[in-house]
Amino acid sequence: QVQLVESGGGLVQPGGSLRLSCVASGSIFSVNSMGWYRQAPGKQRELVATITSSGTTNYADSVKGRFTISRTNAKNTVYLEMNSLNPSDTAVYHCNAVQAGIGRTSWGQGTQVTVSS
């Protein structure tokens, strides 16, 4: 399986920025995509951004223009740069990795992002 460890969360003021990191290890072969999802209290988990093995990115409408997903050349680390944060961005952010060929989706433990004055 793929082990995913997120870091970079914390408390930030509205309008501020954070950069989340997700490091993948273990059986990372045939990873089709990696991405970030978030879940706020009382709400369902939602997609934030994804990046495929070929570099194609996808963003939720709510974060387009504010967040940027990227990866290392080795494709074992994915980042989420978050700018112009607002309180509605407050959530636990989880990294995932999809290995569609073997029907496996791996999830990290999550990192808390709190946007508040």
Tab-separated table of N, CA, C and O in Angstrom:
chain	number	residue	atom	x	y	z
A	1	GLN	N	0.811	-1.170	0.000
A	1	GLN	CA	0.000	0.000	0.000
A	1	GLN	C	0.870	1.254	0.000
A	1	GLN	O	2.062	1.186	0.251
A	2	VAL	N	0.223	2.372	-0.283
A	2	VAL	CA	0.894	3.653	-0.286
A	2	VAL	C	0.683	4.313	1.066
A	2	VAL	O	-0.441	4.396	1.560
A	3	GLN	N	1.775	4.778	1.633
A	3	GLN	CA	1.710	5.561	2.859
A	3	GLN	C	1.775	7.033	2.493
A	3	GLN	O	2.646	7.452	1.724
A	4	LEU	N	0.874	7.816	3.041
A	4	LEU	CA	0.800	9.238	2.754
A	4	LEU	C	0.858	10.015	4.054
A	4	LEU	O	0.108	9.727	4.983
A	5	VAL	N	1.734	10.989	4.102
A	5	VAL	CA	1.895	11.813	5.291
A	5	VAL	C	1.793	13.270	4.894
A	5	VAL	O	2.597	13.761	4.101
A	6	GLU	N	0.800	13.952	5.454
A	6	GLU	CA	0.594	15.359	5.181
A	6	GLU	C	1.273	16.213	6.244
A	6	GLU	O	1.432	15.792	7.389
A	7	SER	N	1.615	17.416	5.860
A	7	SER	CA	2.159	18.380	6.797
A	7	SER	C	1.885	19.778	6.268
A	7	SER	O	1.529	19.954	5.107
A	8	GLY	N	2.054	20.753	7.126
A	8	GLY	CA	1.935	22.139	6.711
A	8	GLY	C	0.692	22.856	7.175
A	8	GLY	O	0.570	24.067	6.970
A	9	GLY	N	-0.232	22.140	7.776
A	9	GLY	CA	-1.435	22.783	8.257
A	9	GLY	C	-1.165	23.656	9.456
A	9	GLY	O	-0.093	23.622	10.057
A	10	GLY	N	-2.155	24.447	9.798
A	10	GLY	CA	-2.020	25.326	10.943
A	10	GLY	C	-3.066	26.406	10.938
A	10	GLY	O	-4.057	26.344	10.205
A	11	LEU	N	-2.844	27.390	11.774
A	11	LEU	CA	-3.743	28.529	11.903
A	11	LEU	C	-3.201	29.686	11.087
A	11	LEU	O	-2.018	30.046	11.208
A	12	VAL	N	-4.052	30.267	10.273
A	12	VAL	CA	-3.652	31.382	9.436
A	12	VAL	C	-4.781	32.404	9.395
A	12	VAL	O	-5.957	32.052	9.500
A	13	GLN	N	-4.423	33.661	9.267
A	13	GLN	CA	-5.419	34.718	9.190
A	13	GLN	C	-6.052	34.779	7.802
A	13	GLN	O	-5.447	34.373	6.811
A	14	PRO	N	-7.283	35.277	7.715
A	14	PRO	CA	-7.891	35.462	6.400
A	14	PRO	C	-6.987	36.274	5.488
A	14	PRO	O	-6.390	37.267	5.906
A	15	GLY	N	-6.897	35.845	4.248
A	15	GLY	CA	-6.014	36.483	3.289
A	15	GLY	C	-4.611	35.933	3.284
A	15	GLY	O	-3.825	36.267	2.384
A	16	GLY	N	-4.304	35.096	4.240
A	16	GLY	CA	-2.982	34.529	4.344
A	16	GLY	C	-2.781	33.323	3.449
A	16	GLY	O	-3.655	32.950	2.666
A	17	SER	N	-1.616	32.709	3.593
A	17	SER	CA	-1.236	31.592	2.749
A	17	SER	C	-0.665	30.453	3.574
A	17	SER	O	-0.096	30.661	4.649
A	18	LEU	N	-0.820	29.254	3.061
A	18	LEU	CA	-0.214	28.059	3.618
A	18	LEU	C	0.194	27.157	2.476
A	18	LEU	O	-0.407	27.197	1.397
A	19	ARG	N	1.190	26.340	2.725
A	19	ARG	CA	1.607	25.342	1.761
A	19	ARG	C	1.594	23.976	2.421
A	19	ARG	O	2.340	23.736	3.374
A	20	LEU	N	0.750	23.106	1.919
A	20	LEU	CA	0.654	21.753	2.425
A	20	LEU	C	1.540	20.826	1.610
A	20	LEU	O	1.710	21.011	0.404
A	21	SER	N	2.085	19.828	2.283
A	21	SER	CA	2.914	18.833	1.624
A	21	SER	C	2.364	17.447	1.914
A	21	SER	O	1.831	17.192	2.996
A	22	CYS	N	2.517	16.569	0.953
A	22	CYS	CA	2.114	15.181	1.107
A	22	CYS	C	3.205	14.307	0.515
A	22	CYS	O	3.493	14.399	-0.685
A	23	VAL	N	3.790	13.481	1.340
A	23	VAL	CA	4.863	12.598	0.911
A	23	VAL	C	4.345	11.176	0.830
A	23	VAL	O	3.787	10.656	1.803
A	24	ALA	N	4.526	10.563	-0.317
A	24	ALA	CA	4.093	9.192	-0.544
A	24	ALA	C	5.268	8.241	-0.456
A	24	ALA	O	6.363	8.536	-0.935
A	25	SER	N	5.030	7.105	0.140
A	25	SER	CA	6.051	6.078	0.226
A	25	SER	C	5.382	4.714	0.163
A	25	SER	O	4.163	4.608	0.191
A	26	GLY	N	6.195	3.677	0.086
A	26	GLY	CA	5.663	2.332	-0.002
A	26	GLY	C	5.495	1.898	-1.443
A	26	GLY	O	6.325	2.195	-2.296
A	27	SER	N	4.407	1.210	-1.711
A	27	SER	CA	4.136	0.676	-3.043
A	27	SER	C	3.486	1.735	-3.916
A	27	SER	O	2.273	1.724	-4.152
A	28	ILE	N	4.304	2.642	-4.413
A	28	ILE	CA	3.774	3.793	-5.145
A	28	ILE	C	3.753	3.582	-6.654
A	28	ILE	O	3.557	4.536	-7.408
A	29	PHE	N	3.938	2.358	-7.095
A	29	PHE	CA	3.878	2.094	-8.525
A	29	PHE	C	2.462	2.307	-9.048
A	29	PHE	O	1.482	2.146	-8.322
A	30	SER	N	2.384	2.663	-10.300
A	30	SER	CA	1.109	2.808	-11.004
A	30	SER	C	0.147	3.774	-10.332
A	30	SER	O	-1.073	3.582	-10.363
A	31	VAL	N	0.683	4.820	-9.739
A	31	VAL	CA	-0.170	5.868	-9.177
A	31	VAL	C	-0.656	6.746	-10.321
A	31	VAL	O	0.137	7.394	-10.996
A	32	ASN	N	-1.954	6.747	-10.538
A	32	ASN	CA	-2.527	7.517	-11.641
A	32	ASN	C	-2.657	8.994	-11.303
A	32	ASN	O	-2.485	9.858	-12.167
A	33	SER	N	-2.984	9.265	-10.061
A	33	SER	CA	-3.159	10.644	-9.657
A	33	SER	C	-2.982	10.777	-8.160
A	33	SER	O	-3.113	9.813	-7.406
A	34	MET	N	-2.690	11.987	-7.753
A	34	MET	CA	-2.678	12.339	-6.354
A	34	MET	C	-3.492	13.611	-6.197
A	34	MET	O	-3.640	14.387	-7.145
A	35	GLY	N	-4.009	13.797	-5.021
A	35	GLY	CA	-4.847	14.959	-4.854
A	35	GLY	C	-5.058	15.346	-3.413
A	35	GLY	O	-4.574	14.690	-2.487
A	36	TRP	N	-5.775	16.440	-3.274
A	36	TRP	CA	-6.140	16.959	-1.975
A	36	TRP	C	-7.650	17.048	-1.867
A	36	TRP	O	-8.325	17.525	-2.795
A	37	TYR	N	-8.160	16.586	-0.751
A	37	TYR	CA	-9.563	16.698	-0.416
A	37	TYR	C	-9.662	17.336	0.957
A	37	TYR	O	-8.714	17.314	1.735
A	38	ARG	N	-10.806	17.901	1.243
A	38	ARG	CA	-10.989	18.510	2.553
A	38	ARG	C	-12.368	18.200	3.088
A	38	ARG	O	-13.312	17.967	2.336
A	39	GLN	N	-12.463	18.208	4.395
A	39	GLN	CA	-13.729	17.973	5.059
A	39	GLN	C	-13.863	18.924	6.231
A	39	GLN	O	-13.050	18.903	7.158
A	40	ALA	N	-14.877	19.752	6.171
A	40	ALA	CA	-15.185	20.667	7.249
A	40	ALA	C	-16.209	20.022	8.173
A	40	ALA	O	-16.958	19.134	7.760
A	41	PRO	N	-16.271	20.462	9.428
A	41	PRO	CA	-17.246	19.885	10.355
A	41	PRO	C	-18.667	19.973	9.818
A	41	PRO	O	-19.107	21.026	9.349
A	42	GLY	N	-19.379	18.857	9.864
A	42	GLY	CA	-20.748	18.822	9.414
A	42	GLY	C	-20.941	18.780	7.917
A	42	GLY	O	-22.081	18.838	7.447
A	43	LYS	N	-19.873	18.687	7.165
A	43	LYS	CA	-19.964	18.661	5.718
A	43	LYS	C	-19.269	17.421	5.168
A	43	LYS	O	-18.425	16.820	5.826
A	44	GLN	N	-19.649	17.052	3.962
A	44	GLN	CA	-19.015	15.920	3.307
A	44	GLN	C	-17.640	16.296	2.777
A	44	GLN	O	-17.348	17.469	2.528
A	45	ARG	N	-16.824	15.283	2.617
A	45	ARG	CA	-15.514	15.496	2.033
A	45	ARG	C	-15.665	15.972	0.590
A	45	ARG	O	-16.493	15.463	-0.164
A	46	GLU	N	-14.878	16.940	0.216
A	46	GLU	CA	-14.949	17.482	-1.125
A	46	GLU	C	-13.573	17.549	-1.762
A	46	GLU	O	-12.557	17.709	-1.087
A	47	LEU	N	-13.574	17.433	-3.059
A	47	LEU	CA	-12.340	17.546	-3.813
A	47	LEU	C	-11.831	18.974	-3.787
A	47	LEU	O	-12.609	19.921	-3.932
A	48	VAL	N	-10.540	19.115	-3.606
A	48	VAL	CA	-9.890	20.415	-3.691
A	48	VAL	C	-9.110	20.530	-4.991
A	48	VAL	O	-9.320	21.445	-5.785
A	49	ALA	N	-8.200	19.599	-5.213
A	49	ALA	CA	-7.378	19.617	-6.413
A	49	ALA	C	-6.766	18.250	-6.627
A	49	ALA	O	-6.514	17.518	-5.672
A	50	THR	N	-6.526	17.910	-7.882
A	50	THR	CA	-5.852	16.666	-8.230
A	50	THR	C	-4.814	16.939	-9.297
A	50	THR	O	-4.908	17.911	-10.049
A	51	ILE	N	-3.845	16.056	-9.362
A	51	ILE	CA	-2.847	16.106	-10.418
A	51	ILE	C	-2.564	14.682	-10.861
A	51	ILE	O	-2.340	13.794	-10.041
A	52	THR	N	-2.597	14.444	-12.161
A	52	THR	CA	-2.378	13.117	-12.693
A	52	THR	C	-0.897	12.862	-12.897
A	52	THR	O	-0.062	13.764	-12.795
A	53	SER	N	-0.581	11.625	-13.229
A	53	SER	CA	0.804	11.261	-13.483
A	53	SER	C	1.380	11.996	-14.683
A	53	SER	O	2.604	12.143	-14.786
A	54	SER	N	0.531	12.447	-15.576
A	54	SER	CA	0.976	13.198	-16.740
A	54	SER	C	1.001	14.702	-16.509
A	54	SER	O	1.383	15.460	-17.401
A	55	GLY	N	0.580	15.130	-15.323
A	55	GLY	CA	0.653	16.536	-14.984
A	55	GLY	C	-0.628	17.321	-15.138
A	55	GLY	O	-0.640	18.535	-14.889
A	56	THR	N	-1.698	16.679	-15.539
A	56	THR	CA	-2.971	17.367	-15.674
A	56	THR	C	-3.546	17.694	-14.305
A	56	THR	O	-3.597	16.842	-13.425
A	57	THR	N	-3.968	18.922	-14.138
A	57	THR	CA	-4.517	19.362	-12.858
A	57	THR	C	-6.005	19.632	-12.963
A	57	THR	O	-6.533	19.947	-14.034
A	58	ASN	N	-6.660	19.517	-11.837
A	58	ASN	CA	-8.083	19.788	-11.739
A	58	ASN	C	-8.344	20.440	-10.394
A	58	ASN	O	-7.788	20.014	-9.384
A	59	TYR	N	-9.194	21.462	-10.394
A	59	TYR	CA	-9.475	22.202	-9.176
A	59	TYR	C	-10.968	22.351	-8.959
A	59	TYR	O	-11.743	22.473	-9.913
A	60	ALA	N	-11.341	22.365	-7.706
A	60	ALA	CA	-12.698	22.746	-7.372
A	60	ALA	C	-12.910	24.212	-7.729
A	60	ALA	O	-11.992	25.027	-7.628
A	61	ASP	N	-14.124	24.539	-8.144
A	61	ASP	CA	-14.409	25.918	-8.520
A	61	ASP	C	-14.109	26.897	-7.388
A	61	ASP	O	-13.674	28.028	-7.628
A	62	SER	N	-14.324	26.459	-6.171
A	62	SER	CA	-14.159	27.340	-5.030
A	62	SER	C	-12.712	27.730	-4.759
A	62	SER	O	-12.459	28.696	-4.034
A	63	VAL	N	-11.763	26.996	-5.324
A	63	VAL	CA	-10.361	27.287	-5.058
A	63	VAL	C	-9.589	27.697	-6.305
A	63	VAL	O	-8.406	28.056	-6.201
A	64	LYS	N	-10.221	27.670	-7.457
A	64	LYS	CA	-9.535	28.056	-8.684
A	64	LYS	C	-9.014	29.481	-8.581
A	64	LYS	O	-9.718	30.385	-8.156
A	65	GLY	N	-7.776	29.648	-8.982
A	65	GLY	CA	-7.150	30.953	-8.913
A	65	GLY	C	-6.512	31.266	-7.587
A	65	GLY	O	-5.759	32.244	-7.481
A	66	ARG	N	-6.797	30.477	-6.575
A	66	ARG	CA	-6.235	30.694	-5.248
A	66	ARG	C	-5.279	29.586	-4.828
A	66	ARG	O	-4.286	29.853	-4.151
A	67	PHE	N	-5.597	28.356	-5.202
A	67	PHE	CA	-4.787	27.206	-4.817
A	67	PHE	C	-4.040	26.669	-6.026
A	67	PHE	O	-4.532	26.732	-7.164
A	68	THR	N	-2.873	26.109	-5.780
A	68	THR	CA	-2.083	25.481	-6.827
A	68	THR	C	-1.564	24.140	-6.336
A	68	THR	O	-0.946	24.070	-5.276
A	69	ILE	N	-1.834	23.100	-7.105
A	69	ILE	CA	-1.305	21.789	-6.787
A	69	ILE	C	-0.088	21.530	-7.665
A	69	ILE	O	-0.065	21.890	-8.842
A	70	SER	N	0.919	20.921	-7.086
A	70	SER	CA	2.130	20.616	-7.826
A	70	SER	C	2.763	19.361	-7.253
A	70	SER	O	2.336	18.852	-6.215
A	71	ARG	N	3.767	18.867	-7.922
A	71	ARG	CA	4.451	17.661	-7.479
A	71	ARG	C	5.936	17.756	-7.776
A	71	ARG	O	6.382	18.577	-8.580
A	72	THR	N	6.694	16.892	-7.124
A	72	THR	CA	8.108	16.794	-7.417
A	72	THR	C	8.295	16.000	-8.701
A	72	THR	O	7.394	15.303	-9.167
A	73	ASN	N	9.502	16.102	-9.268
A	73	ASN	CA	9.791	15.341	-10.480
A	73	ASN	C	9.694	13.843	-10.246
A	73	ASN	O	9.337	13.090	-11.157
A	74	ALA	N	10.013	13.419	-9.043
A	74	ALA	CA	9.919	12.004	-8.706
A	74	ALA	C	8.480	11.554	-8.509
A	74	ALA	O	8.225	10.359	-8.395
A	75	LYS	N	7.569	12.489	-8.440
A	75	LYS	CA	6.136	12.229	-8.321
A	75	LYS	C	5.756	11.531	-7.037
A	75	LYS	O	4.702	10.904	-6.954
A	76	ASN	N	6.593	11.656	-6.024
A	76	ASN	CA	6.283	11.045	-4.747
A	76	ASN	C	5.856	12.059	-3.701
A	76	ASN	O	5.532	11.684	-2.570
A	77	THR	N	5.852	13.318	-4.072
A	77	THR	CA	5.446	14.371	-3.169
A	77	THR	C	4.544	15.339	-3.909
A	77	THR	O	4.853	15.753	-5.032
A	78	VAL	N	3.443	15.673	-3.299
A	78	VAL	CA	2.519	16.628	-3.884
A	78	VAL	C	2.328	17.778	-2.913
A	78	VAL	O	2.309	17.580	-1.689
A	79	TYR	N	2.202	18.975	-3.455
A	79	TYR	CA	2.037	20.172	-2.655
A	79	TYR	C	0.713	20.841	-2.985
A	79	TYR	O	0.169	20.702	-4.077
A	80	LEU	N	0.221	21.563	-2.035
A	80	LEU	CA	-0.933	22.414	-2.253
A	80	LEU	C	-0.606	23.788	-1.689
A	80	LEU	O	-0.544	23.966	-0.471
A	81	GLU	N	-0.380	24.730	-2.584
A	81	GLU	CA	-0.146	26.103	-2.175
A	81	GLU	C	-1.482	26.815	-2.117
A	81	GLU	O	-2.195	26.873	-3.116
A	82	MET	N	-1.792	27.337	-0.963
A	82	MET	CA	-3.079	27.964	-0.737
A	82	MET	C	-2.866	29.440	-0.452
A	82	MET	O	-2.168	29.804	0.494
A	83	ASN	N	-3.470	30.266	-1.264
A	83	ASN	CA	-3.378	31.706	-1.118
A	83	ASN	C	-4.764	32.304	-0.935
A	83	ASN	O	-5.773	31.674	-1.228
A	84	SER	N	-4.784	33.530	-0.460
A	84	SER	CA	-6.039	34.250	-0.254
A	84	SER	C	-7.041	33.415	0.526
A	84	SER	O	-8.218	33.316	0.168
A	85	LEU	N	-6.575	32.833	1.591
A	85	LEU	CA	-7.419	31.944	2.381
A	85	LEU	C	-8.536	32.713	3.066
A	85	LEU	O	-8.365	33.859	3.490
A	86	ASN	N	-9.669	32.072	3.166
A	86	ASN	CA	-10.799	32.640	3.875
A	86	ASN	C	-11.349	31.600	4.847
A	86	ASN	O	-11.006	30.419	4.758
A	87	PRO	N	-12.186	32.009	5.783
A	87	PRO	CA	-12.668	31.063	6.792
A	87	PRO	C	-13.357	29.832	6.225
A	87	PRO	O	-13.327	28.774	6.863
A	88	SER	N	-13.968	29.942	5.054
A	88	SER	CA	-14.625	28.784	4.459
A	88	SER	C	-13.642	27.713	4.017
A	88	SER	O	-14.051	26.591	3.697
A	89	ASP	N	-12.367	28.031	3.996
A	89	ASP	CA	-11.345	27.046	3.677
A	89	ASP	C	-10.969	26.194	4.885
A	89	ASP	O	-10.196	25.242	4.747
A	90	THR	N	-11.484	26.543	6.039
A	90	THR	CA	-11.182	25.788	7.249
A	90	THR	C	-11.695	24.362	7.120
A	90	THR	O	-12.873	24.136	6.846
A	91	ALA	N	-10.808	23.407	7.300
A	91	ALA	CA	-11.163	22.003	7.149
A	91	ALA	C	-9.948	21.149	7.479
A	91	ALA	O	-8.833	21.660	7.629
A	92	VAL	N	-10.187	19.856	7.579
A	92	VAL	CA	-9.101	18.899	7.601
A	92	VAL	C	-8.792	18.541	6.155
A	92	VAL	O	-9.678	18.114	5.412
A	93	TYR	N	-7.563	18.724	5.771
A	93	TYR	CA	-7.140	18.451	4.404
A	93	TYR	C	-6.436	17.103	4.347
A	93	TYR	O	-5.496	16.850	5.098
A	94	HIS	N	-6.909	16.253	3.455
A	94	HIS	CA	-6.365	14.916	3.277
A	94	HIS	C	-5.749	14.770	1.899
A	94	HIS	O	-6.321	15.213	0.901
A	95	CYS	N	-4.619	14.129	1.864
A	95	CYS	CA	-3.979	13.769	0.612
A	95	CYS	C	-4.419	12.372	0.210
A	95	CYS	O	-4.668	11.523	1.070
A	96	ASN	N	-4.527	12.126	-1.088
A	96	ASN	CA	-4.808	10.777	-1.538
A	96	ASN	C	-3.988	10.427	-2.766
A	96	ASN	O	-3.436	11.296	-3.442
A	97	ALA	N	-3.912	9.130	-3.017
A	97	ALA	CA	-3.229	8.601	-4.185
A	97	ALA	C	-4.076	7.495	-4.765
A	97	ALA	O	-4.520	6.600	-4.042
A	98	VAL	N	-4.313	7.563	-6.062
A	98	VAL	CA	-5.170	6.600	-6.740
A	98	VAL	C	-4.336	5.698	-7.631
A	98	VAL	O	-3.584	6.176	-8.481
A	99	GLN	N	-4.486	4.405	-7.414
A	99	GLN	CA	-3.876	3.397	-8.261
A	99	GLN	C	-5.026	2.629	-8.914
A	99	GLN	O	-5.427	1.565	-8.454
A	100	ALA	N	-5.542	3.208	-9.990
A	100	ALA	CA	-6.733	2.660	-10.616
A	100	ALA	C	-6.515	1.250	-11.145
A	100	ALA	O	-7.435	0.433	-11.135
A	101	GLY	N	-5.315	0.960	-11.612
A	101	GLY	CA	-5.039	-0.339	-12.184
A	101	GLY	C	-5.204	-1.488	-11.217
A	101	GLY	O	-5.508	-2.612	-11.629
A	102	ILE	N	-5.016	-1.226	-9.945
A	102	ILE	CA	-5.194	-2.253	-8.929
A	102	ILE	C	-6.353	-1.920	-8.006
A	102	ILE	O	-6.527	-2.558	-6.963
A	103	GLY	N	-7.141	-0.930	-8.372
A	103	GLY	CA	-8.325	-0.586	-7.612
A	103	GLY	C	-8.049	-0.129	-6.199
A	103	GLY	O	-8.778	-0.498	-5.272
A	104	ARG	N	-7.043	0.686	-6.030
A	104	ARG	CA	-6.649	1.101	-4.691
A	104	ARG	C	-6.580	2.613	-4.578
A	104	ARG	O	-6.004	3.290	-5.428
A	105	THR	N	-7.173	3.124	-3.535
A	105	THR	CA	-7.075	4.531	-3.189
A	105	THR	C	-6.540	4.635	-1.768
A	105	THR	O	-7.093	4.030	-0.851
A	106	SER	N	-5.470	5.372	-1.603
A	106	SER	CA	-4.838	5.535	-0.305
A	106	SER	C	-5.070	6.942	0.207
A	106	SER	O	-5.128	7.902	-0.572
A	107	TRP	N	-5.185	7.069	1.521
A	107	TRP	CA	-5.460	8.346	2.162
A	107	TRP	C	-4.486	8.604	3.294
A	107	TRP	O	-4.093	7.684	4.016
A	108	GLY	N	-4.122	9.849	3.445
A	108	GLY	CA	-3.322	10.251	4.584
A	108	GLY	C	-4.196	10.531	5.784
A	108	GLY	O	-5.422	10.508	5.716
A	109	GLN	N	-3.551	10.808	6.897
A	109	GLN	CA	-4.265	11.053	8.139
A	109	GLN	C	-4.922	12.425	8.186
A	109	GLN	O	-5.868	12.643	8.937
A	110	GLY	N	-4.429	13.348	7.410
A	110	GLY	CA	-5.004	14.671	7.349
A	110	GLY	C	-4.226	15.691	8.144
A	110	GLY	O	-3.509	15.363	9.087
A	111	THR	N	-4.380	16.932	7.751
A	111	THR	CA	-3.781	18.042	8.467
A	111	THR	C	-4.802	19.163	8.570
A	111	THR	O	-5.500	19.483	7.610
A	112	GLN	N	-4.909	19.731	9.745
A	112	GLN	CA	-5.927	20.742	10.012
A	112	GLN	C	-5.484	22.103	9.498
A	112	GLN	O	-4.376	22.563	9.785
A	113	VAL	N	-6.365	22.735	8.759
A	113	VAL	CA	-6.173	24.111	8.329
A	113	VAL	C	-7.292	24.946	8.927
A	113	VAL	O	-8.471	24.665	8.708
A	114	THR	N	-6.924	25.939	9.687
A	114	THR	CA	-7.897	26.832	10.303
A	114	THR	C	-7.610	28.253	9.875
A	114	THR	O	-6.502	28.752	10.078
A	115	VAL	N	-8.595	28.884	9.279
A	115	VAL	CA	-8.467	30.265	8.817
A	115	VAL	C	-9.358	31.115	9.708
A	115	VAL	O	-10.586	31.019	9.657
A	116	SER	N	-8.736	31.927	10.514
A	116	SER	CA	-9.479	32.709	11.490
A	116	SER	C	-8.653	33.906	11.920
A	116	SER	O	-7.422	33.872	11.906
A	117	SER	N	-9.363	34.961	12.317
A	117	SER	CA	-8.698	36.125	12.877
A	117	SER	C	-8.370	35.927	14.344
A	117	SER	O	-7.628	36.698	14.926
